[in-house]
Amino acid sequence: MTAERRSRSTEAFFGRRRGKTIRPLQAGALADVLPGYQIDLDTAPPQPLAALFETPVTAVRLEIGFGGGEHLLHAARLEPASGFIGVEPFVNGMARLMLSLGEAPLANIRVYGDDATRVLDWLPSGAIDTIDLFYPDPWPKKKHWKRRFVGKANLDRFARVLRHGGRFRFASDIDTYVNWTLLHCRAHGAFEWLASAADDWREPYPDWPGTRYEAKALREGRHPAYLTFARKHDAG
Ligand SMILES: C[S@@+](CC[C@H](N)C(=O)[O-])C[C@H]1O[C@@H](n2cnc3c(N)ncnc32)[C@H](O)[C@@H]1O
């Protein structure tokens, strides 16, 4: 399928939806635990968006492509007063998170198991405090760069849903993708890169737990960059 002919629900998703096996325990967690955490995009978002969560929250954060959920779980435990929306189309990743939530439930997490562009288009304007995009699929070959999640269309989506002053965080071990993101954010105009010294992007974020994908990159000798952008106040 070419990018142009993809259906709307998979506009920005080009990866695998399933691994080789889903173990019975994981299948059980998907059947029993997922329904209690899943967002229904056919229903209008609650006003205020904080009402999406079973516990009072003062900020709503979005993590796109949470993989096995290492960061999402860690952050949700660390910040019980924030609500976390996690998006991951890879069923095995979702199953892994559901297994953890089955053992230790969290009232400040909601999830969606498909393309994050659908969630972004569902969210109210200015409702999100932070968007985390950690180790997005790198698409290193030039002919595939247009598949990268960062691009004009998705930065427009980020600019709409982020509150002014909100943050977009992007981590990657792929130099060309880091440069690509810096260039796209600069060209877009609604984002300011918050780095004044090299340590600001070479050092992991505060309270960073690491992720499975990052561990692999480090084992293979690649050096991640941790970018943070602020949604500008004066840019539309
Ligand atoms: C390289 S993995 C990194 C996973 C995790 N963030 C980590 O650091 O371990 C990229 C993830 O992004 C997910 N992904 C790809 N396209 C996506 C999309 N359009 N919406 C949401 N997630 C997406 C993939 O399924 C995959 O799990």
XYZ file of N, CA and C and ligand atoms in Angstrom:
735
model
N 0.845 -1.188 0.000
C 0.000 0.000 0.000
C 0.890 1.253 0.000
N 0.609 2.211 -0.829
C 1.429 3.420 -0.818
C 0.913 4.361 0.266
N 1.755 5.330 0.648
C 1.348 6.280 1.689
C 0.055 6.977 1.269
N -0.037 7.297 -0.015
C -1.184 8.067 -0.501
C -2.489 7.270 -0.392
N -2.381 5.918 -0.527
C -3.613 5.118 -0.559
C -3.978 4.539 0.805
N -3.245 4.896 1.824
C -3.551 4.345 3.147
C -4.875 4.926 3.652
N -5.581 4.121 4.483
C -6.866 4.608 4.980
C -6.613 5.666 6.046
N -7.607 6.479 6.319
C -7.472 7.549 7.302
C -7.012 7.021 8.666
N -7.521 5.836 9.055
C -7.209 5.367 10.403
C -5.743 4.981 10.546
N -5.036 4.837 9.439
C -3.624 4.472 9.532
C -2.753 5.516 8.836
N -3.195 6.747 8.832
C -2.472 7.809 8.118
C -0.979 7.824 8.442
N -0.622 7.670 9.719
C 0.787 7.811 10.105
C 1.338 6.531 10.714
N 0.670 5.405 10.518
C 1.180 4.155 11.083
C 1.611 3.215 9.966
N 2.902 2.835 9.968
C 3.444 2.012 8.899
C 4.084 0.735 9.434
N 3.999 0.524 10.754
C 4.737 -0.592 11.352
C 3.928 -1.870 11.430
N 4.407 -2.786 12.268
C 3.709 -4.067 12.480
C 2.678 -3.882 13.580
N 1.522 -4.498 13.399
C 0.496 -4.421 14.449
C 0.635 -5.545 15.460
N 1.251 -6.671 15.043
C 1.373 -7.818 15.949
C 2.740 -8.435 15.840
N 3.260 -8.952 16.941
C 4.471 -9.760 16.897
C 4.078 -11.197 16.594
N 5.065 -12.096 16.688
C 4.779 -13.490 16.306
C 3.737 -14.126 17.211
N 3.894 -13.917 18.523
C 2.955 -14.592 19.419
C 2.436 -13.622 20.476
N 1.185 -13.882 20.830
C 0.621 -13.196 21.997
C 0.344 -14.308 23.000
N 1.043 -14.277 24.118
C 0.907 -15.357 25.105
C -0.493 -15.316 25.723
N -0.960 -16.469 26.210
C -2.321 -16.519 26.770
C -2.546 -15.468 27.862
N -1.528 -15.247 28.698
C -1.691 -14.236 29.757
C -1.917 -12.848 29.159
N -1.159 -12.561 28.082
C -1.302 -11.250 27.427
C -2.681 -11.128 26.774
N -3.109 -12.217 26.117
C -4.432 -12.202 25.482
C -5.506 -11.980 26.550
N -5.323 -12.599 27.695
C -6.281 -12.429 28.800
C -6.318 -10.979 29.266
N -5.130 -10.362 29.368
C -5.069 -8.956 29.820
C -5.752 -8.045 28.796
N -5.563 -8.361 27.503
C -6.213 -7.536 26.472
C -7.733 -7.646 26.581
N -8.203 -8.868 26.825
C -9.659 -9.082 26.900
C -10.250 -8.483 28.179
N -9.538 -8.623 29.291
C -10.145 -8.264 30.584
C -9.789 -6.856 31.061
N -8.557 -6.420 30.801
C -8.090 -5.155 31.391
C -8.281 -3.976 30.426
N -7.967 -4.212 29.139
C -8.000 -3.106 28.163
C -9.333 -2.353 28.139
N -10.494 -3.046 28.158
C -11.755 -2.284 28.045
C -11.901 -1.182 29.097
N -11.340 -1.372 30.268
C -11.457 -0.362 31.327
C -10.552 0.844 31.114
N -9.621 0.751 30.166
C -8.661 1.847 29.958
C -8.809 2.531 28.596
N -9.598 1.892 27.721
C -9.628 2.321 26.326
C -10.429 3.610 26.122
N -9.913 4.500 25.285
C -10.664 5.711 24.926
C -11.562 5.390 23.734
N -12.776 5.884 23.772
C -13.714 5.680 22.663
C -13.776 6.974 21.843
N -13.184 6.912 20.658
C -13.131 8.137 19.848
C -14.475 8.456 19.181
N -15.433 7.534 19.296
C -16.763 7.823 18.739
C -17.590 8.674 19.698
N -17.078 8.844 20.906
C -17.748 9.708 21.883
C -16.959 11.007 21.973
N -17.642 12.123 22.053
C -16.938 13.417 22.133
C -16.073 13.455 23.394
N -14.933 14.112 23.346
C -14.100 14.201 24.550
C -14.833 14.935 25.664
N -14.659 14.513 26.921
C -15.332 15.210 28.007
C -14.804 16.630 28.154
N -15.640 17.491 28.684
C -15.248 18.876 28.977
C -15.300 19.071 30.487
N -14.244 19.345 31.177
C -12.886 19.424 30.655
C -12.324 18.029 30.406
N -11.229 17.979 29.655
C -10.638 16.697 29.278
C -10.193 15.887 30.500
N -9.876 16.597 31.588
C -9.439 15.924 32.825
C -10.470 14.897 33.304
N -11.736 15.091 32.914
C -12.796 14.175 33.351
C -12.686 12.800 32.674
N -11.732 12.649 31.767
C -11.467 11.342 31.133
C -10.935 10.337 32.154
N -10.401 10.852 33.241
C -9.719 9.987 34.207
C -10.591 9.771 35.439
N -10.359 8.622 36.088
C -11.182 8.279 37.251
C -10.731 8.986 38.513
N -9.667 9.743 38.406
C -9.117 10.441 39.556
C -8.927 11.902 39.144
N -9.010 12.849 40.089
C -8.826 14.249 39.696
C -7.405 14.491 39.177
N -7.284 15.140 38.041
C -5.948 15.461 37.518
C -5.910 16.930 37.130
N -4.719 17.513 37.233
C -4.591 18.938 36.941
C -3.899 19.189 35.604
N -3.416 18.130 34.962
C -2.768 18.264 33.654
C -2.989 16.966 32.891
N -3.026 17.069 31.554
C -3.176 15.861 30.736
C -1.988 15.767 29.793
N -1.339 14.594 29.801
C -0.163 14.365 28.968
C -0.440 13.259 27.962
N 0.265 13.318 26.841
C 0.054 12.341 25.766
C 1.385 11.695 25.420
N 1.434 10.349 25.387
C 2.646 9.661 24.911
C 2.284 8.875 23.658
N 2.999 9.173 22.592
C 2.714 8.556 21.293
C 3.711 7.422 21.049
N 3.198 6.208 20.813
C 4.071 5.052 20.556
C 4.796 4.635 21.828
N 4.017 4.222 22.863
C 4.641 3.944 24.164
C 5.381 2.621 24.205
N 5.334 1.847 23.132
C 6.097 0.589 23.078
C 5.614 -0.363 24.160
N 6.507 -0.776 25.053
C 6.121 -1.676 26.146
C 5.560 -0.933 27.351
N 5.513 0.391 27.286
C 4.886 1.185 28.354
C 5.819 1.511 29.511
N 7.131 1.305 29.343
C 8.048 1.542 30.476
C 7.941 2.983 30.979
N 8.052 3.953 30.048
C 8.002 5.344 30.484
C 6.603 5.722 30.952
N 5.589 5.274 30.247
C 4.210 5.649 30.588
C 3.878 5.227 32.020
N 4.189 3.993 32.379
C 3.902 3.489 33.721
C 4.694 4.260 34.774
N 5.954 4.450 34.477
C 6.838 5.143 35.407
C 6.306 6.557 35.670
N 5.985 7.275 34.598
C 5.548 8.667 34.747
C 4.187 8.733 35.446
N 3.294 7.800 35.121
C 1.959 7.830 35.735
C 2.048 7.533 37.234
N 2.988 6.679 37.613
C 3.159 6.406 39.055
C 3.790 7.603 39.758
N 4.728 8.239 39.056
C 5.455 9.361 39.653
C 4.575 10.597 39.806
N 3.611 10.744 38.887
C 2.787 11.970 38.844
C 1.308 11.621 38.927
N 0.826 11.233 40.098
C -0.577 10.816 40.187
C -1.572 11.941 39.911
N -1.118 13.208 39.978
C -2.038 14.319 39.724
C -2.085 14.706 38.237
N -1.378 13.957 37.378
C -1.492 14.174 35.932
C -2.189 12.973 35.313
N -2.969 13.234 34.274
C -3.587 12.156 33.516
C -2.725 11.852 32.302
N -2.583 10.581 31.958
C -1.717 10.178 30.841
C -2.535 9.434 29.786
N -2.468 9.927 28.557
C -3.072 9.199 27.445
C -1.923 8.534 26.695
N -1.949 7.217 26.605
C -0.903 6.479 25.896
C -1.461 5.887 24.620
N -0.691 6.007 23.523
C -1.151 5.474 22.234
C -0.127 4.483 21.710
N -0.590 3.290 21.335
C 0.323 2.279 20.789
C -0.465 1.279 19.925
N -0.208 1.282 18.623
C -0.926 0.356 17.731
C -0.376 -1.074 17.768
N 0.825 -1.272 18.292
C 1.436 -2.608 18.308
C 0.801 -3.407 19.455
N 0.042 -4.445 19.071
C -0.807 -5.152 20.045
C 0.016 -5.747 21.184
N 1.205 -6.256 20.868
C 2.029 -6.871 21.923
C 2.456 -5.836 22.963
N 2.704 -4.596 22.511
C 3.064 -3.526 23.445
C 1.877 -3.212 24.345
N 0.710 -3.100 23.726
C -0.505 -2.819 24.511
C -0.734 -3.948 25.525
N -0.514 -5.205 25.094
C -0.730 -6.350 25.984
C 0.228 -6.288 27.179
N 1.452 -5.897 26.905
C 2.450 -5.785 27.985
C 1.989 -4.763 29.034
N 1.511 -3.607 28.542
C 1.036 -2.576 29.474
C -0.182 -3.083 30.260
N -1.078 -3.774 29.569
C -2.300 -4.247 30.249
C -1.975 -5.286 31.322
N -0.941 -6.097 31.074
C -0.525 -7.064 32.098
C -0.100 -6.323 33.365
N 0.700 -5.263 33.179
C 1.149 -4.479 34.340
C -0.037 -3.829 35.038
N -0.951 -3.240 34.246
C -2.091 -2.545 34.857
C -3.060 -3.529 35.501
N -3.087 -4.763 34.983
C -3.911 -5.799 35.610
C -3.392 -6.117 37.003
N -2.078 -6.103 37.152
C -1.473 -6.399 38.463
C -1.544 -5.205 39.406
N -1.330 -3.998 38.854
C -1.318 -2.787 39.688
C -2.065 -1.680 38.932
N -3.383 -1.595 39.115
C -4.180 -0.617 38.356
C -3.772 0.833 38.639
N -3.961 1.690 37.641
C -3.690 3.126 37.805
C -4.893 3.903 37.274
N -5.378 4.834 38.067
C -6.586 5.575 37.677
C -6.267 6.741 36.750
N -4.983 7.042 36.564
C -4.627 8.221 35.752
C -4.050 7.839 34.395
N -4.434 6.661 33.871
C -4.007 6.264 32.520
C -5.238 5.950 31.669
N -5.163 6.383 30.398
C -6.118 5.980 29.365
C -5.298 5.618 28.129
N -5.807 4.715 27.303
C -5.014 4.294 26.141
C -5.859 4.256 24.871
N -5.126 4.256 23.750
C -5.755 4.069 22.439
C -4.817 3.181 21.612
N -5.371 2.182 20.928
C -4.537 1.183 20.263
C -4.451 1.320 18.758
N -4.359 2.545 18.269
C -4.210 2.705 16.807
C -3.404 3.982 16.549
N -3.484 4.469 15.338
C -2.710 5.625 14.900
C -2.984 6.861 15.781
N -1.910 7.451 16.304
C -2.057 8.613 17.192
C -2.672 9.823 16.495
N -2.626 9.883 15.167
C -3.220 11.064 14.506
C -4.725 11.117 14.789
N -5.331 9.942 14.988
C -6.776 9.924 15.270
C -7.062 10.534 16.643
N -6.220 10.232 17.607
C -6.405 10.810 18.947
C -6.157 12.317 18.884
N -5.103 12.699 18.171
C -4.781 14.130 18.075
C -5.963 14.898 17.485
N -6.619 14.315 16.472
C -7.738 15.026 15.838
C -8.993 15.030 16.715
N -9.048 14.117 17.674
C -10.196 14.020 18.592
C -10.061 14.990 19.771
N -8.819 15.269 20.149
C -8.565 16.069 21.349
C -9.004 17.525 21.173
N -9.509 18.150 22.232
C -9.842 19.580 22.158
C -8.573 20.440 22.020
N -8.720 21.601 21.436
C -7.577 22.510 21.289
C -7.043 22.930 22.651
N -5.735 22.986 22.762
C -5.095 23.527 23.974
C -5.257 22.663 25.216
N -5.665 21.397 25.058
C -6.002 20.581 26.237
C -4.822 19.775 26.785
N -3.708 19.776 26.058
C -2.603 18.871 26.430
C -1.409 19.669 26.958
N -0.834 19.155 28.017
C 0.324 19.817 28.627
C 1.645 19.405 28.000
N 1.776 18.116 27.730
C 3.044 17.608 27.185
C 2.748 16.506 26.175
N 3.444 16.547 25.049
C 3.410 15.430 24.098
C 4.785 14.773 24.122
N 4.816 13.471 24.407
C 6.071 12.722 24.406
C 6.118 11.792 23.201
N 7.186 11.927 22.439
C 7.398 11.054 21.272
C 8.817 10.498 21.421
N 8.912 9.309 22.004
C 10.222 8.753 22.325
C 10.566 7.623 21.362
N 11.667 7.781 20.679
C 12.148 6.770 19.732
C 11.066 6.385 18.725
N 10.517 7.374 18.017
C 9.558 7.026 16.969
C 10.264 6.199 15.895
N 9.493 5.391 15.166
C 10.105 4.575 14.103
C 10.979 5.477 13.241
N 12.263 5.113 13.053
C 13.213 6.078 12.483
C 13.158 6.246 10.962
N 12.687 5.209 10.249
C 12.676 5.264 8.791
C 13.973 5.881 8.274
N 15.103 5.183 8.446
C 16.402 5.784 8.107
C 16.648 5.990 6.610
N 15.972 5.192 5.759
C 16.221 5.371 4.316
C 15.524 6.621 3.811
N 16.244 7.381 3.003
C 15.704 8.661 2.559
C 14.329 8.511 1.884
N 14.164 7.421 1.122
C 12.880 7.279 0.406
C 11.705 7.066 1.384
N 12.015 6.739 2.651
C 10.951 6.526 3.635
C 10.787 7.697 4.606
N 11.585 8.733 4.439
C 11.535 9.838 5.410
C 10.131 10.408 5.539
N 9.358 10.372 4.437
C 8.013 10.969 4.508
C 7.090 10.187 5.447
N 7.522 8.962 5.834
C 6.719 8.198 6.799
C 6.961 8.641 8.238
N 7.971 9.416 8.477
C 8.289 9.796 9.858
C 7.126 10.536 10.503
N 6.926 10.264 11.792
C 5.781 10.868 12.471
C 5.899 12.386 12.515
N 7.124 12.880 12.663
C 7.302 14.333 12.674
C 7.261 14.849 11.241
N 6.418 15.797 11.015
C 6.282 16.431 9.698
C 5.296 17.574 9.869
N 5.098 18.333 8.813
C 4.243 19.531 8.920
C 2.838 19.187 9.441
N 2.224 18.122 8.905
C 0.831 17.816 9.279
C 0.728 17.495 10.769
N 1.667 16.686 11.282
C 1.560 16.327 12.705
C 2.025 17.453 13.620
N 2.942 18.292 13.153
C 3.300 19.458 13.981
C 2.110 20.433 14.057
N 1.338 20.539 12.978
C 0.104 21.348 13.052
C -0.821 20.771 14.117
N -0.916 19.440 14.143
C -1.780 18.794 15.161
C -1.247 19.078 16.566
N 0.064 18.943 16.744
C 0.659 19.210 18.070
C 0.376 20.659 18.478
N 0.575 21.576 17.537
C 0.400 23.006 17.858
C -1.042 23.284 18.269
N -1.982 22.576 17.683
C -3.393 22.801 18.036
C -3.722 22.249 19.424
N -3.261 21.037 19.743
C -3.724 20.422 21.001
C -2.904 20.847 22.219
N -1.674 21.309 22.005
C -0.847 21.717 23.149
C -1.311 23.074 23.674
N -1.378 23.197 24.992
C -1.634 24.528 25.545
C -0.404 25.392 25.265
N -0.603 26.697 25.162
C 0.551 27.581 24.951
C 1.483 27.436 26.155
N 2.762 27.267 25.887
C 3.726 26.996 26.956
C 3.887 25.507 27.226
N 3.025 24.681 26.640
C 3.147 23.221 26.808
C 4.396 22.702 26.109
N 4.723 21.443 26.370
C 5.982 20.888 25.879
C 5.781 19.758 24.869
N 6.678 19.714 23.888
C 6.789 18.566 22.983
C 8.188 17.996 23.212
N 8.248 16.718 23.662
C 9.555 16.093 23.918
C 9.776 14.987 22.889
N 10.973 14.968 22.331
C 11.314 14.030 21.249
C 12.679 13.432 21.556
N 12.729 12.111 21.699
C 14.029 11.448 21.884
C 14.268 10.509 20.720
N 15.519 10.471 20.257
C 15.862 9.544 19.174
C 17.362 9.283 19.181
N 17.716 8.106 18.691
C 19.126 7.732 18.561
C 19.578 7.839 17.108
N 18.706 8.365 16.248
C 19.014 8.426 14.816
C 19.303 9.879 14.437
N 20.583 10.162 14.151
C 21.001 11.554 13.923
C 20.162 12.268 12.870
N 19.894 11.548 11.774
C 19.159 12.241 10.692
C 17.736 12.602 11.142
N 17.169 11.790 12.047
C 15.810 12.102 12.524
C 15.856 13.267 13.521
N 16.912 13.331 14.328
C 17.055 14.446 15.270
C 17.175 15.762 14.482
N 18.042 15.756 13.475
C 18.202 16.974 12.662
C 16.901 17.320 11.950
N 16.261 16.300 11.425
C 14.985 16.458 10.720
C 13.956 17.160 11.628
N 13.903 16.713 12.880
C 12.914 17.262 13.816
C 13.262 18.703 14.184
N 14.548 18.964 14.396
C 14.953 20.346 14.688
C 14.568 21.266 13.523
N 14.849 20.796 12.306
C 14.562 21.633 11.129
C 13.058 21.833 10.950
N 12.286 20.743 11.111
C 10.838 20.863 10.928
C 10.204 21.762 11.991
N 10.674 21.648 13.225
C 10.095 22.497 14.283
C 10.458 23.962 14.051
N 11.685 24.190 13.607
C 12.077 25.583 13.357
C 11.250 26.166 12.212
N 11.097 25.368 11.136
C 10.341 25.857 9.977
C 8.866 26.050 10.324
N 8.366 25.240 11.250
C 6.938 25.317 11.557
C 6.566 26.640 12.221
N 7.391 27.057 13.173
C 7.167 28.376 13.772
C 6.440 28.379 15.111
N 5.726 27.292 15.469
C 4.976 27.309 16.737
C 5.773 26.705 17.883
N 7.022 26.290 17.613
C 7.788 25.590 18.641
C 9.154 26.242 18.844
N 9.507 26.349 20.112
C 10.832 26.895 20.429
C 11.646 25.788 21.086
N 12.831 25.518 20.559
C 13.696 24.491 21.139
C 14.319 25.035 22.420
N 14.106 24.329 23.534
C 14.581 24.821 24.829
C 15.948 24.213 25.146
N 16.963 24.610 24.416
C 18.302 24.113 24.732
C 19.252 25.288 24.709
N 20.028 25.419 25.771
C 21.024 26.490 25.745
C 22.429 25.914 25.812
N 22.556 24.654 26.238
C 23.884 24.028 26.296
C 23.738 22.575 25.835
N 24.864 21.981 25.411
C 24.807 20.622 24.855
C 24.195 19.625 25.833
N 24.474 19.801 27.123
C 23.927 18.858 28.102
C 22.398 18.834 28.081
N 21.797 19.942 27.624
C 20.333 20.008 27.611
C 19.725 18.977 26.669
N 20.451 18.558 25.660
C 19.891 17.529 24.779
C 20.651 16.207 24.840
N 21.846 16.223 25.450
C 22.598 14.964 25.568
C 22.195 14.174 26.794
N 21.737 14.890 27.819
C 21.347 14.233 29.074
C 19.880 13.841 29.011
N 19.549 12.663 29.535
C 18.126 12.264 29.560
C 17.289 13.245 30.369
N 15.978 13.157 30.161
C 15.053 14.016 30.906
C 15.121 13.679 32.402
N 14.682 14.616 33.262
C 14.643 14.311 34.699
C 13.774 13.075 34.949
N 14.167 12.246 35.897
C 13.409 11.039 36.265
C 13.214 10.078 35.102
N 14.148 10.049 34.211
C 14.007 9.226 32.996
C 14.232 7.738 33.322
N 13.266 6.888 33.006
C 13.421 5.457 33.348
C 14.095 4.642 32.259
N 14.322 5.244 31.073
C 14.795 4.462 29.933
C 13.631 3.707 29.305
N 13.838 3.229 28.082
C 12.805 2.424 27.409
C 13.511 1.232 26.776
N 12.723 0.255 26.358
C 13.327 -0.942 25.732
C 14.096 -0.578 24.467
N 13.479 0.300 23.679
C 14.131 0.662 22.420
C 15.435 1.422 22.696
N 15.413 2.272 23.698
C 16.623 3.023 24.035
C 17.744 2.090 24.489
N 17.376 1.089 25.296
C 18.385 0.147 25.798
C 19.082 -0.541 24.621
N 18.310 -0.882 23.596
C 18.876 -1.533 22.401
C 19.835 -0.566 21.680
N 19.401 0.682 21.543
C 20.250 1.681 20.867
C 21.571 1.843 21.620
N 21.492 1.922 22.937
C 22.718 2.109 23.739
C 23.621 0.885 23.612
N 23.022 -0.320 23.641
C 23.824 -1.550 23.478
C 24.552 -1.546 22.148
N 23.898 -0.971 21.129
C 24.488 -0.974 19.793
C 25.375 0.250 19.556
N 25.618 1.046 20.616
C 26.595 2.136 20.538
C 26.060 3.437 19.970
N 24.735 3.590 19.860
C 24.197 4.864 19.362
C 23.888 5.791 20.541
N 24.059 7.101 20.303
C 23.887 8.090 21.376
C 22.593 8.858 21.169
N 21.671 8.739 22.095
C 20.396 9.430 21.926
C 20.512 10.943 22.117
N 19.564 11.650 21.534
C 19.373 13.078 21.822
C 17.986 13.222 22.426
N 17.875 14.123 23.397
C 16.614 14.341 24.119
C 16.207 15.793 23.903
N 15.327 16.022 22.950
C 14.931 17.404 22.630
C 13.658 17.787 23.385
N 13.589 19.057 23.782
C 12.357 19.589 24.386
C 12.020 20.906 23.695
N 10.780 20.993 23.216
C 10.295 22.218 22.581
C 9.136 22.769 23.408
N 9.027 24.098 23.433
C 7.856 24.726 24.058
C 6.912 25.194 22.960
N 5.633 25.002 23.184
C 4.612 25.571 22.279
C 4.621 27.073 22.510
N 4.946 27.846 21.464
C 5.071 29.299 21.643
C 3.723 29.925 21.943
N 3.765 31.005 22.714
C 2.525 31.726 23.066
C 2.049 32.585 21.913
N 3.017 33.067 21.110
C 2.682 34.105 20.142
C 2.628 33.581 18.719
N 2.315 32.281 18.549
C 2.360 31.717 17.190
C 1.037 31.033 16.841
N -0.033 31.767 16.846
C -1.329 31.236 16.385
C -2.053 30.378 17.391
C 10.799 2.247 17.789
S 9.361 1.969 18.742
C 9.697 2.813 20.279
C 8.774 2.392 21.377
C 8.993 3.075 22.739
N 8.707 4.513 22.679
C 10.400 2.844 23.244
O 11.179 3.827 23.311
O 10.733 1.703 23.567
C 8.190 3.066 17.965
C 6.743 2.790 18.384
O 5.871 3.735 17.768
C 4.669 3.083 17.427
N 4.028 3.850 16.355
C 4.389 3.905 15.056
N 3.554 4.690 14.360
C 2.631 5.152 15.265
C 1.483 5.989 15.136
N 1.120 6.497 13.975
N 0.768 6.246 16.257
C 1.145 5.728 17.457
N 2.217 4.925 17.619
C 2.939 4.640 16.529
C 5.135 1.695 16.995
O 4.097 0.722 17.064
C 6.266 1.399 17.957
O 5.845 0.699 19.094
